[in-house]
Amino acid sequence: MSVFEAFGSDIPYAEPSWYRGFSTPYYNDSHVNFRAKVRDWCEKEIVPNVEEWEENQDYPRDLHRKCYEAGIYGAIWPKQYGGTPPENFDIFHELIYWDELARATPGGALAACFLTIKIALPPILYMGPRWMKEQVAPEIISGKKIIALCITEPQVGSDVSGLTTTAVRDGDDYIINGQKKFITSGMKADYFTVAVRTGKEGMGGISLFLVDAHAPGIRVRKLKTQGWLSSNTAHVLFDEVRVPAKNLIGQENMGFLAIMLNFNHERFTGIVMTNRGSRNCIEDAIAYARVRSTFGQRLIDHQVIRHKIAEMATRVEGIQAQIEQLAFQMKQGVDPRLLGGPLALLKVQATKAAEFCAREASQIFGGNSYLRSGPGARVERTYREVRVGAIGGGSEEVMLDLAMKQARL
């Protein structure tokens, strides 16, 4: 067990308990140093600019490279491919990475700059050919190139096994035809990791390819989203796109397993980010309630307001405990197939809590939570972004059913 000096905001529940002097079995000095490094960089490079990025519905491309040069962007990747992991790196460093970024960054830039690499690159590192790992991975990890994951289609979302985009062998190439939708970073991407059908119907006929995003036959169109305004989300059309056979990631018709294993980590990441978004709502609501007065007293002095905060904190702290418990299981090497159900349930719990916290914080802010500037801006943005968390990476309904199937009910 370890206890560390208080760090960050002194507003109650604004930080995880171990930030504020509680004993923890999970973290050590390496985690503390990494936490300080990420927060310091975020405070200097992200926090002053986030509102402008969201209003412009874009973020600067060089943010990837700046973050890498600061020793942060590559922190969760292997050294052999240009990664810059901290000393004794483990899953709790990664938990801190996502938590701190989510504290500072609006969903759009967070998803586009940081999340898409995390969901698009792992299949290459797990299953890709040697040349791909040695030539492509380093330029992505270093922030020189951007990669996006193309799985979802106009008629295929959580049911990945039903995708219809095809890749047909033609000599030394494959020819890809089809459409992908809701592709985060699609407008900025240099590469796509694309799921296609190369065989029979169902999960047994799916393959993954690395595709040059600027190849002839690819057309990209920006989508207007409710939230994540700076995410560069796109519709991608593949029309007779010729891709070298060597760009196959893993074996033909074996891509579904890689996608499913990748979903575990994607959902873990999303849970961490979502719960920090809920904390942001609590932090801002308390800060506002301490200075806003109604009926002759501060908002925070009204019992009904304190109860709102208590309900928010109950959810957030419970989810944080489960996040750390599941992170510990991952660190111990528990079979990922055993973790799929618990992660699915926690994703549902976290996104429902975020929706609750955004609503309750909005009630505390009143009209100020309806403005995209001022003290309620972060709550307003969170309110617009809660739906993508509940749908992206597996909808609530699919997650609940997945967990129950794994429990053999």
mmCIF file of C-alpha atoms in Angstrom, residues 3-394:
data_model
loop_
_atom_site.group_PDB
_atom_site.id
_atom_site.type_symbol
_atom_site.label_atom_id
_atom_site.label_comp_id
_atom_site.label_asym_id
_atom_site.label_seq_id
_atom_site.Cartn_x
_atom_site.Cartn_y
_atom_site.Cartn_z
ATOM 1 C CA VAL A 3 0.059 7.015 0.123
ATOM 2 C CA PHE A 4 1.110 10.041 -1.934
ATOM 3 C CA GLU A 5 0.955 13.794 -1.446
ATOM 4 C CA ALA A 6 -2.278 15.482 -2.488
ATOM 5 C CA PHE A 7 -2.345 16.392 -6.172
ATOM 6 C CA GLY A 8 -4.647 18.411 -8.361
ATOM 7 C CA SER A 9 -7.942 20.044 -7.475
ATOM 8 C CA ASP A 10 -9.028 20.258 -3.827
ATOM 9 C CA ILE A 11 -12.699 20.311 -4.833
ATOM 10 C CA PRO A 12 -14.315 17.141 -3.423
ATOM 11 C CA TYR A 13 -14.601 14.251 -5.921
ATOM 12 C CA ALA A 14 -12.836 16.244 -8.648
ATOM 13 C CA GLU A 15 -9.953 13.769 -8.583
ATOM 14 C CA PRO A 16 -9.615 10.014 -7.960
ATOM 15 C CA SER A 17 -9.173 9.267 -4.277
ATOM 16 C CA TRP A 18 -5.510 8.297 -4.546
ATOM 17 C CA TYR A 19 -4.782 11.827 -5.837
ATOM 18 C CA ARG A 20 -6.002 13.204 -2.523
ATOM 19 C CA GLY A 21 -4.045 11.187 0.017
ATOM 20 C CA PHE A 22 -6.004 7.914 0.168
ATOM 21 C CA SER A 23 -4.021 4.700 0.432
ATOM 22 C CA THR A 24 -3.718 2.673 -2.784
ATOM 23 C CA PRO A 25 -2.381 -0.784 -3.712
ATOM 24 C CA TYR A 26 -2.133 0.032 -7.421
ATOM 25 C CA TYR A 27 0.185 3.009 -7.884
ATOM 26 C CA ASN A 28 3.861 3.773 -7.247
ATOM 27 C CA ASP A 29 6.328 6.641 -7.722
ATOM 28 C CA SER A 30 6.568 5.981 -11.457
ATOM 29 C CA HIS A 31 2.825 6.525 -11.769
ATOM 30 C CA VAL A 32 3.018 9.720 -9.702
ATOM 31 C CA ASN A 33 5.787 11.148 -11.891
ATOM 32 C CA PHE A 34 3.964 10.233 -15.084
ATOM 33 C CA ARG A 35 0.735 11.784 -13.818
ATOM 34 C CA ALA A 36 2.516 15.085 -13.127
ATOM 35 C CA LYS A 37 4.157 15.014 -16.557
ATOM 36 C CA VAL A 38 0.892 14.484 -18.438
ATOM 37 C CA ARG A 39 -1.029 17.083 -16.457
ATOM 38 C CA ASP A 40 1.666 19.700 -16.839
ATOM 39 C CA TRP A 41 1.735 19.236 -20.610
ATOM 40 C CA CYS A 42 -2.053 19.264 -20.875
ATOM 41 C CA GLU A 43 -2.321 22.466 -18.854
ATOM 42 C CA LYS A 44 0.163 24.191 -21.177
ATOM 43 C CA GLU A 45 -0.744 22.794 -24.579
ATOM 44 C CA ILE A 46 -4.389 21.727 -24.458
ATOM 45 C CA VAL A 47 -6.466 23.537 -21.833
ATOM 46 C CA PRO A 48 -5.864 27.065 -23.226
ATOM 47 C CA ASN A 49 -6.900 25.958 -26.732
ATOM 48 C CA VAL A 50 -9.763 23.490 -26.388
ATOM 49 C CA GLU A 51 -12.619 25.946 -26.802
ATOM 50 C CA GLU A 52 -11.117 27.367 -29.974
ATOM 51 C CA TRP A 53 -10.611 23.867 -31.418
ATOM 52 C CA GLU A 54 -14.206 22.919 -30.756
ATOM 53 C CA GLU A 55 -15.576 26.126 -32.230
ATOM 54 C CA ASN A 56 -13.366 25.678 -35.304
ATOM 55 C CA GLN A 57 -14.391 22.011 -35.438
ATOM 56 C CA ASP A 58 -10.762 21.014 -35.894
ATOM 57 C CA TYR A 59 -7.471 20.782 -34.028
ATOM 58 C CA PRO A 60 -3.891 21.404 -35.264
ATOM 59 C CA ARG A 61 -2.273 18.410 -36.925
ATOM 60 C CA ASP A 62 1.036 19.096 -35.206
ATOM 61 C CA LEU A 63 -0.582 18.301 -31.842
ATOM 62 C CA HIS A 64 0.319 14.652 -32.451
ATOM 63 C CA ARG A 65 3.967 15.484 -32.960
ATOM 64 C CA LYS A 66 4.146 17.975 -30.079
ATOM 65 C CA CYS A 67 2.723 15.399 -27.710
ATOM 66 C CA TYR A 68 5.231 12.802 -28.903
ATOM 67 C CA GLU A 69 8.165 15.167 -28.436
ATOM 68 C CA ALA A 70 6.961 15.777 -24.877
ATOM 69 C CA GLY A 71 7.323 12.048 -24.213
ATOM 70 C CA ILE A 72 3.573 11.486 -23.812
ATOM 71 C CA TYR A 73 2.072 10.444 -27.162
ATOM 72 C CA GLY A 74 4.367 7.420 -27.382
ATOM 73 C CA ALA A 75 4.127 6.513 -23.703
ATOM 74 C CA ILE A 76 1.722 3.616 -24.195
ATOM 75 C CA TRP A 77 3.592 2.022 -27.132
ATOM 76 C CA PRO A 78 6.571 -0.407 -27.335
ATOM 77 C CA LYS A 79 10.075 1.075 -27.435
ATOM 78 C CA GLN A 80 11.058 -1.069 -30.412
ATOM 79 C CA TYR A 81 8.631 0.875 -32.599
ATOM 80 C CA GLY A 82 9.461 4.329 -31.249
ATOM 81 C CA GLY A 83 7.399 4.246 -28.068
ATOM 82 C CA THR A 84 8.486 6.219 -25.009
ATOM 83 C CA PRO A 85 6.975 4.286 -22.083
ATOM 84 C CA PRO A 86 7.778 5.454 -18.540
ATOM 85 C CA GLU A 87 9.838 3.323 -16.189
ATOM 86 C CA ASN A 88 8.151 0.012 -15.312
ATOM 87 C CA PHE A 89 5.199 0.776 -17.575
ATOM 88 C CA ASP A 90 1.944 -1.050 -16.818
ATOM 89 C CA ILE A 91 -1.787 -0.682 -17.408
ATOM 90 C CA PHE A 92 -2.073 1.847 -14.571
ATOM 91 C CA HIS A 93 0.200 4.248 -16.470
ATOM 92 C CA GLU A 94 -2.207 3.929 -19.359
ATOM 93 C CA LEU A 95 -5.174 4.502 -17.049
ATOM 94 C CA ILE A 96 -3.520 7.747 -15.919
ATOM 95 C CA TYR A 97 -2.795 8.686 -19.544
ATOM 96 C CA TRP A 98 -6.459 8.489 -20.567
ATOM 97 C CA ASP A 99 -7.762 9.996 -17.343
ATOM 98 C CA GLU A 100 -5.536 13.059 -17.537
ATOM 99 C CA LEU A 101 -6.164 13.614 -21.246
ATOM 100 C CA ALA A 102 -9.931 13.360 -20.693
ATOM 101 C CA ARG A 103 -9.725 15.920 -17.897
ATOM 102 C CA ALA A 104 -8.134 18.469 -20.222
ATOM 103 C CA THR A 105 -9.415 17.671 -23.685
ATOM 104 C CA PRO A 106 -12.861 17.980 -25.251
ATOM 105 C CA GLY A 107 -14.140 14.739 -26.697
ATOM 106 C CA GLY A 108 -13.471 15.627 -30.321
ATOM 107 C CA ALA A 109 -9.752 16.308 -30.088
ATOM 108 C CA LEU A 110 -9.362 13.552 -27.494
ATOM 109 C CA ALA A 111 -10.940 11.002 -29.814
ATOM 110 C CA ALA A 112 -9.203 12.168 -32.995
ATOM 111 C CA CYS A 113 -5.719 12.864 -31.726
ATOM 112 C CA PHE A 114 -5.375 10.169 -29.097
ATOM 113 C CA LEU A 115 -8.086 7.500 -29.293
ATOM 114 C CA THR A 116 -8.036 6.560 -32.974
ATOM 115 C CA ILE A 117 -4.403 5.474 -32.877
ATOM 116 C CA LYS A 118 -5.254 3.291 -29.890
ATOM 117 C CA ILE A 119 -7.988 1.426 -31.757
ATOM 118 C CA ALA A 120 -6.412 1.369 -35.244
ATOM 119 C CA LEU A 121 -2.765 0.504 -34.532
ATOM 120 C CA PRO A 122 -2.975 -2.544 -32.181
ATOM 121 C CA PRO A 123 -4.086 -5.014 -34.900
ATOM 122 C CA ILE A 124 -0.888 -4.142 -36.789
ATOM 123 C CA LEU A 125 1.277 -4.709 -33.706
ATOM 124 C CA TYR A 126 -0.542 -7.935 -32.773
ATOM 125 C CA MET A 127 -0.900 -9.556 -36.191
ATOM 126 C CA GLY A 128 0.706 -7.420 -38.881
ATOM 127 C CA PRO A 129 3.678 -8.483 -41.012
ATOM 128 C CA ARG A 130 7.171 -7.472 -39.958
ATOM 129 C CA TRP A 131 7.549 -4.771 -42.609
ATOM 130 C CA MET A 132 4.367 -3.086 -41.425
ATOM 131 C CA LYS A 133 5.498 -3.035 -37.812
ATOM 132 C CA GLU A 134 8.951 -1.694 -38.707
ATOM 133 C CA GLN A 135 7.992 0.843 -41.379
ATOM 134 C CA VAL A 136 4.459 2.023 -40.618
ATOM 135 C CA ALA A 137 4.117 1.728 -36.835
ATOM 136 C CA PRO A 138 7.038 4.074 -35.980
ATOM 137 C CA GLU A 139 5.759 6.949 -38.111
ATOM 138 C CA ILE A 140 2.312 6.602 -36.516
ATOM 139 C CA ILE A 141 3.604 6.315 -32.950
ATOM 140 C CA SER A 142 5.863 9.345 -33.465
ATOM 141 C CA GLY A 143 2.927 11.461 -34.651
ATOM 142 C CA LYS A 144 4.244 11.906 -38.188
ATOM 143 C CA LYS A 145 1.285 10.016 -39.662
ATOM 144 C CA ILE A 146 -2.342 9.538 -38.547
ATOM 145 C CA ILE A 147 -4.243 6.264 -38.667
ATOM 146 C CA ALA A 148 -7.981 5.648 -38.341
ATOM 147 C CA LEU A 149 -10.059 2.502 -37.857
ATOM 148 C CA CYS A 150 -12.715 1.697 -40.484
ATOM 149 C CA ILE A 151 -15.192 -0.892 -39.247
ATOM 150 C CA THR A 152 -18.672 0.659 -38.937
ATOM 151 C CA GLU A 153 -20.789 0.853 -42.085
ATOM 152 C CA PRO A 154 -24.016 2.727 -42.913
ATOM 153 C CA GLN A 155 -26.056 -0.403 -42.144
ATOM 154 C CA VAL A 156 -23.625 -2.202 -39.786
ATOM 155 C CA GLY A 157 -22.674 -0.944 -36.324
ATOM 156 C CA SER A 158 -22.293 -3.123 -33.249
ATOM 157 C CA ASP A 159 -22.983 -6.265 -35.307
ATOM 158 C CA VAL A 160 -19.510 -6.370 -36.835
ATOM 159 C CA SER A 161 -20.020 -9.863 -38.239
ATOM 160 C CA GLY A 162 -22.547 -8.419 -40.687
ATOM 161 C CA LEU A 163 -20.238 -5.998 -42.498
ATOM 162 C CA THR A 164 -20.525 -5.911 -46.302
ATOM 163 C CA THR A 165 -17.468 -4.032 -47.588
ATOM 164 C CA THR A 166 -15.589 -6.526 -49.752
ATOM 165 C CA ALA A 167 -11.999 -7.249 -50.731
ATOM 166 C CA VAL A 168 -11.524 -9.536 -53.740
ATOM 167 C CA ARG A 169 -8.139 -11.009 -54.674
ATOM 168 C CA ASP A 170 -6.791 -9.898 -58.050
ATOM 169 C CA GLY A 171 -3.258 -11.129 -58.668
ATOM 170 C CA ASP A 172 -0.892 -9.470 -56.186
ATOM 171 C CA ASP A 173 -3.604 -7.096 -54.985
ATOM 172 C CA TYR A 174 -7.025 -7.015 -53.404
ATOM 173 C CA ILE A 175 -9.752 -4.721 -54.708
ATOM 174 C CA ILE A 176 -11.894 -3.100 -51.998
ATOM 175 C CA ASN A 177 -15.436 -1.859 -52.536
ATOM 176 C CA GLY A 178 -17.859 -0.537 -49.944
ATOM 177 C CA GLN A 179 -18.570 2.230 -47.464
ATOM 178 C CA LYS A 180 -17.559 3.056 -43.902
ATOM 179 C CA LYS A 181 -19.325 5.554 -41.662
ATOM 180 C CA PHE A 182 -18.677 7.412 -38.383
ATOM 181 C CA ILE A 183 -14.913 7.120 -38.933
ATOM 182 C CA THR A 184 -13.204 9.269 -36.299
ATOM 183 C CA SER A 185 -10.109 11.056 -37.728
ATOM 184 C CA GLY A 186 -11.279 10.087 -41.203
ATOM 185 C CA MET A 187 -10.636 13.573 -42.587
ATOM 186 C CA LYS A 188 -7.047 13.704 -41.342
ATOM 187 C CA ALA A 189 -5.978 10.064 -41.691
ATOM 188 C CA ASP A 190 -2.965 8.951 -43.727
ATOM 189 C CA TYR A 191 -3.797 5.293 -43.186
ATOM 190 C CA PHE A 192 -6.922 3.264 -42.566
ATOM 191 C CA THR A 193 -7.133 -0.068 -40.777
ATOM 192 C CA VAL A 194 -10.083 -1.489 -42.709
ATOM 193 C CA ALA A 195 -12.312 -4.459 -41.902
ATOM 194 C CA VAL A 196 -13.600 -6.155 -45.050
ATOM 195 C CA ARG A 197 -15.296 -9.328 -46.144
ATOM 196 C CA THR A 198 -12.970 -11.717 -47.963
ATOM 197 C CA GLY A 199 -14.899 -14.933 -47.346
ATOM 198 C CA LYS A 200 -18.212 -16.368 -46.273
ATOM 199 C CA GLU A 201 -20.935 -14.549 -44.355
ATOM 200 C CA GLY A 202 -20.515 -14.045 -40.620
ATOM 201 C CA MET A 203 -17.469 -13.621 -38.436
ATOM 202 C CA GLY A 204 -15.444 -16.282 -40.268
ATOM 203 C CA GLY A 205 -15.102 -14.276 -43.473
ATOM 204 C CA ILE A 206 -13.632 -11.002 -42.183
ATOM 205 C CA SER A 207 -10.101 -9.734 -42.822
ATOM 206 C CA LEU A 208 -8.160 -6.591 -41.927
ATOM 207 C CA PHE A 209 -6.078 -4.483 -44.304
ATOM 208 C CA LEU A 210 -3.805 -1.479 -43.979
ATOM 209 C CA VAL A 211 -4.924 0.982 -46.652
ATOM 210 C CA ASP A 212 -3.282 4.205 -47.820
ATOM 211 C CA ALA A 213 -5.975 6.810 -47.118
ATOM 212 C CA HIS A 214 -4.927 8.744 -50.225
ATOM 213 C CA ALA A 215 -5.152 5.797 -52.620
ATOM 214 C CA PRO A 216 -7.129 6.222 -55.863
ATOM 215 C CA GLY A 217 -10.786 5.336 -55.451
ATOM 216 C CA ILE A 218 -11.130 6.578 -51.852
ATOM 217 C CA ARG A 219 -13.513 9.476 -51.256
ATOM 218 C CA VAL A 220 -13.864 11.040 -47.806
ATOM 219 C CA ARG A 221 -16.680 13.307 -46.671
ATOM 220 C CA LYS A 222 -16.925 15.087 -43.312
ATOM 221 C CA LEU A 223 -19.947 14.299 -41.145
ATOM 222 C CA LYS A 224 -21.625 16.925 -38.952
ATOM 223 C CA THR A 225 -21.856 15.487 -35.460
ATOM 224 C CA GLN A 226 -23.831 16.433 -32.344
ATOM 225 C CA GLY A 227 -20.705 16.400 -30.195
ATOM 226 C CA TRP A 228 -17.010 15.689 -30.751
ATOM 227 C CA LEU A 229 -16.998 18.709 -33.063
ATOM 228 C CA SER A 230 -13.230 18.584 -33.660
ATOM 229 C CA SER A 231 -13.140 14.814 -34.246
ATOM 230 C CA ASN A 232 -12.938 14.989 -38.062
ATOM 231 C CA THR A 233 -15.525 12.201 -38.262
ATOM 232 C CA ALA A 234 -16.045 11.035 -41.832
ATOM 233 C CA HIS A 235 -17.893 8.862 -44.303
ATOM 234 C CA VAL A 236 -15.370 6.880 -46.382
ATOM 235 C CA LEU A 237 -16.200 5.398 -49.781
ATOM 236 C CA PHE A 238 -14.018 2.674 -51.316
ATOM 237 C CA ASP A 239 -14.578 2.409 -55.070
ATOM 238 C CA GLU A 240 -12.371 -0.216 -56.762
ATOM 239 C CA VAL A 241 -9.517 0.586 -54.378
ATOM 240 C CA ARG A 242 -6.491 -1.543 -55.199
ATOM 241 C CA VAL A 243 -4.468 -2.627 -52.149
ATOM 242 C CA PRO A 244 -1.295 -4.773 -52.229
ATOM 243 C CA ALA A 245 -1.808 -8.278 -50.838
ATOM 244 C CA LYS A 246 1.111 -7.669 -48.489
ATOM 245 C CA ASN A 247 -1.101 -5.130 -46.677
ATOM 246 C CA LEU A 248 -3.228 -7.945 -45.227
ATOM 247 C CA ILE A 249 -3.056 -7.752 -41.419
ATOM 248 C CA GLY A 250 -2.765 -11.312 -40.113
ATOM 249 C CA GLN A 251 -4.355 -14.190 -42.010
ATOM 250 C CA GLU A 252 -7.178 -13.938 -44.478
ATOM 251 C CA ASN A 253 -10.629 -14.455 -42.902
ATOM 252 C CA MET A 254 -9.140 -14.236 -39.375
ATOM 253 C CA GLY A 255 -9.713 -10.542 -38.701
ATOM 254 C CA PHE A 256 -12.767 -10.878 -36.481
ATOM 255 C CA LEU A 257 -10.763 -12.163 -33.487
ATOM 256 C CA ALA A 258 -8.377 -9.195 -33.652
ATOM 257 C CA ILE A 259 -11.338 -6.817 -33.765
ATOM 258 C CA MET A 260 -12.980 -8.436 -30.739
ATOM 259 C CA LEU A 261 -9.787 -8.473 -28.656
ATOM 260 C CA ASN A 262 -9.223 -4.850 -29.587
ATOM 261 C CA PHE A 263 -12.733 -3.972 -28.390
ATOM 262 C CA ASN A 264 -11.803 -4.899 -24.805
ATOM 263 C CA HIS A 265 -9.107 -2.279 -24.646
ATOM 264 C CA GLU A 266 -11.170 0.257 -26.558
ATOM 265 C CA ARG A 267 -13.972 -0.133 -24.025
ATOM 266 C CA PHE A 268 -11.583 0.115 -21.088
ATOM 267 C CA THR A 269 -10.221 3.344 -22.547
ATOM 268 C CA GLY A 270 -13.714 4.699 -23.133
ATOM 269 C CA ILE A 271 -14.779 3.886 -19.576
ATOM 270 C CA VAL A 272 -11.813 5.784 -18.130
ATOM 271 C CA MET A 273 -12.468 8.818 -20.322
ATOM 272 C CA THR A 274 -16.189 8.769 -19.651
ATOM 273 C CA ASN A 275 -15.759 8.622 -15.890
ATOM 274 C CA ARG A 276 -13.363 11.558 -15.947
ATOM 275 C CA GLY A 277 -15.991 13.458 -17.916
ATOM 276 C CA SER A 278 -18.413 12.769 -15.082
ATOM 277 C CA ARG A 279 -15.827 14.047 -12.593
ATOM 278 C CA ASN A 280 -15.465 17.202 -14.636
ATOM 279 C CA CYS A 281 -19.204 17.765 -14.226
ATOM 280 C CA ILE A 282 -18.959 17.317 -10.452
ATOM 281 C CA GLU A 283 -15.952 19.623 -10.174
ATOM 282 C CA ASP A 284 -17.531 22.416 -12.188
ATOM 283 C CA ALA A 285 -20.919 22.060 -10.483
ATOM 284 C CA ILE A 286 -19.434 22.316 -6.997
ATOM 285 C CA ALA A 287 -17.239 25.279 -7.946
ATOM 286 C CA TYR A 288 -20.260 27.087 -9.369
ATOM 287 C CA ALA A 289 -22.565 26.175 -6.483
ATOM 288 C CA ARG A 290 -20.078 27.679 -4.031
ATOM 289 C CA VAL A 291 -20.302 31.150 -5.607
ATOM 290 C CA ARG A 292 -23.835 31.291 -7.017
ATOM 291 C CA SER A 293 -26.501 32.478 -4.587
ATOM 292 C CA THR A 294 -30.264 31.954 -4.635
ATOM 293 C CA PHE A 295 -32.902 32.832 -2.057
ATOM 294 C CA GLY A 296 -30.344 34.436 0.216
ATOM 295 C CA GLN A 297 -27.795 31.603 0.360
ATOM 296 C CA ARG A 298 -25.232 29.842 -1.773
ATOM 297 C CA LEU A 299 -26.482 27.038 -3.983
ATOM 298 C CA ILE A 300 -24.204 24.604 -2.160
ATOM 299 C CA ASP A 301 -26.015 25.389 1.097
ATOM 300 C CA HIS A 302 -29.293 24.046 -0.264
ATOM 301 C CA GLN A 303 -29.737 20.427 0.778
ATOM 302 C CA VAL A 304 -31.269 19.483 -2.558
ATOM 303 C CA ILE A 305 -28.099 20.631 -4.354
ATOM 304 C CA ARG A 306 -25.833 18.699 -1.993
ATOM 305 C CA HIS A 307 -27.947 15.601 -2.610
ATOM 306 C CA LYS A 308 -27.495 16.010 -6.347
ATOM 307 C CA ILE A 309 -23.744 16.096 -5.871
ATOM 308 C CA ALA A 310 -23.880 13.110 -3.530
ATOM 309 C CA GLU A 311 -25.751 11.065 -6.140
ATOM 310 C CA MET A 312 -23.202 12.027 -8.781
ATOM 311 C CA ALA A 313 -20.247 11.189 -6.539
ATOM 312 C CA THR A 314 -21.717 7.818 -5.560
ATOM 313 C CA ARG A 315 -21.775 6.746 -9.175
ATOM 314 C CA VAL A 316 -18.370 8.108 -10.129
ATOM 315 C CA GLU A 317 -16.478 6.702 -7.155
ATOM 316 C CA GLY A 318 -18.064 3.280 -7.582
ATOM 317 C CA ILE A 319 -17.076 3.180 -11.240
ATOM 318 C CA GLN A 320 -13.534 4.315 -10.414
ATOM 319 C CA ALA A 321 -13.133 1.387 -8.026
ATOM 320 C CA GLN A 322 -14.275 -1.027 -10.726
ATOM 321 C CA ILE A 323 -11.944 0.549 -13.295
ATOM 322 C CA GLU A 324 -8.963 -0.020 -11.042
ATOM 323 C CA GLN A 325 -10.058 -3.541 -10.175
ATOM 324 C CA LEU A 326 -10.367 -4.489 -13.841
ATOM 325 C CA ALA A 327 -7.045 -2.793 -14.611
ATOM 326 C CA PHE A 328 -5.481 -5.009 -11.955
ATOM 327 C CA GLN A 329 -6.963 -8.093 -13.628
ATOM 328 C CA MET A 330 -5.496 -6.966 -16.944
ATOM 329 C CA LYS A 331 -2.109 -6.400 -15.332
ATOM 330 C CA GLN A 332 -2.204 -9.931 -13.907
ATOM 331 C CA GLY A 333 -2.767 -11.347 -17.388
ATOM 332 C CA VAL A 334 -6.311 -12.621 -16.890
ATOM 333 C CA ASP A 335 -7.731 -14.135 -20.083
ATOM 334 C CA PRO A 336 -9.231 -11.227 -22.110
ATOM 335 C CA ARG A 337 -12.235 -13.409 -22.887
ATOM 336 C CA LEU A 338 -13.126 -13.422 -19.186
ATOM 337 C CA LEU A 339 -12.961 -9.637 -19.036
ATOM 338 C CA GLY A 340 -15.282 -8.974 -21.972
ATOM 339 C CA GLY A 341 -18.477 -9.258 -19.929
ATOM 340 C CA PRO A 342 -17.356 -7.157 -16.942
ATOM 341 C CA LEU A 343 -16.005 -4.458 -19.262
ATOM 342 C CA ALA A 344 -19.275 -4.425 -21.197
ATOM 343 C CA LEU A 345 -21.290 -3.960 -18.006
ATOM 344 C CA LEU A 346 -18.976 -1.240 -16.746
ATOM 345 C CA LYS A 347 -19.181 0.600 -20.049
ATOM 346 C CA VAL A 348 -22.955 0.731 -19.694
ATOM 347 C CA GLN A 349 -22.698 1.830 -16.080
ATOM 348 C CA ALA A 350 -20.153 4.552 -16.895
ATOM 349 C CA THR A 351 -22.092 6.043 -19.807
ATOM 350 C CA LYS A 352 -25.372 6.041 -17.877
ATOM 351 C CA ALA A 353 -23.588 7.749 -14.990
ATOM 352 C CA ALA A 354 -22.161 10.342 -17.380
ATOM 353 C CA GLU A 355 -25.619 11.108 -18.700
ATOM 354 C CA PHE A 356 -26.886 11.446 -15.131
ATOM 355 C CA CYS A 357 -23.999 13.676 -14.051
ATOM 356 C CA ALA A 358 -24.324 15.899 -17.107
ATOM 357 C CA ARG A 359 -28.013 16.354 -16.404
ATOM 358 C CA GLU A 360 -27.618 17.062 -12.696
ATOM 359 C CA ALA A 361 -24.704 19.424 -13.250
ATOM 360 C CA SER A 362 -26.789 21.199 -15.884
ATOM 361 C CA GLN A 363 -29.594 21.648 -13.339
ATOM 362 C CA ILE A 364 -27.127 23.202 -10.909
ATOM 363 C CA PHE A 365 -25.775 25.587 -13.561
ATOM 364 C CA GLY A 366 -29.209 26.492 -14.885
ATOM 365 C CA GLY A 367 -29.042 28.644 -18.005
ATOM 366 C CA ASN A 368 -25.243 28.785 -17.877
ATOM 367 C CA SER A 369 -25.132 25.114 -18.888
ATOM 368 C CA TYR A 370 -26.891 25.999 -22.134
ATOM 369 C CA LEU A 371 -24.023 28.221 -23.281
ATOM 370 C CA ARG A 372 -20.926 27.038 -25.123
ATOM 371 C CA SER A 373 -18.803 29.523 -23.177
ATOM 372 C CA GLY A 374 -18.468 30.613 -19.581
ATOM 373 C CA PRO A 375 -18.511 28.541 -16.365
ATOM 374 C CA GLY A 376 -20.924 25.925 -17.698
ATOM 375 C CA ALA A 377 -19.190 25.299 -21.027
ATOM 376 C CA ARG A 378 -17.641 21.977 -20.059
ATOM 377 C CA VAL A 379 -20.979 20.672 -18.794
ATOM 378 C CA GLU A 380 -22.739 21.841 -21.975
ATOM 379 C CA ARG A 381 -20.167 20.020 -24.083
ATOM 380 C CA THR A 382 -20.414 16.866 -21.982
ATOM 381 C CA TYR A 383 -24.197 16.863 -22.358
ATOM 382 C CA ARG A 384 -23.796 16.821 -26.150
ATOM 383 C CA GLU A 385 -21.206 14.060 -26.009
ATOM 384 C CA VAL A 386 -22.815 11.527 -23.675
ATOM 385 C CA ARG A 387 -24.660 9.801 -26.523
ATOM 386 C CA VAL A 388 -21.526 8.881 -28.432
ATOM 387 C CA GLY A 389 -20.189 7.130 -25.349
ATOM 388 C CA ALA A 390 -23.378 5.118 -24.960
ATOM 389 C CA ILE A 391 -23.368 4.060 -28.621
ATOM 390 C CA GLY A 392 -19.761 4.002 -29.838
ATOM 391 C CA GLY A 393 -17.693 0.887 -29.174
ATOM 392 C CA GLY A 394 -20.874 -1.155 -28.642
#
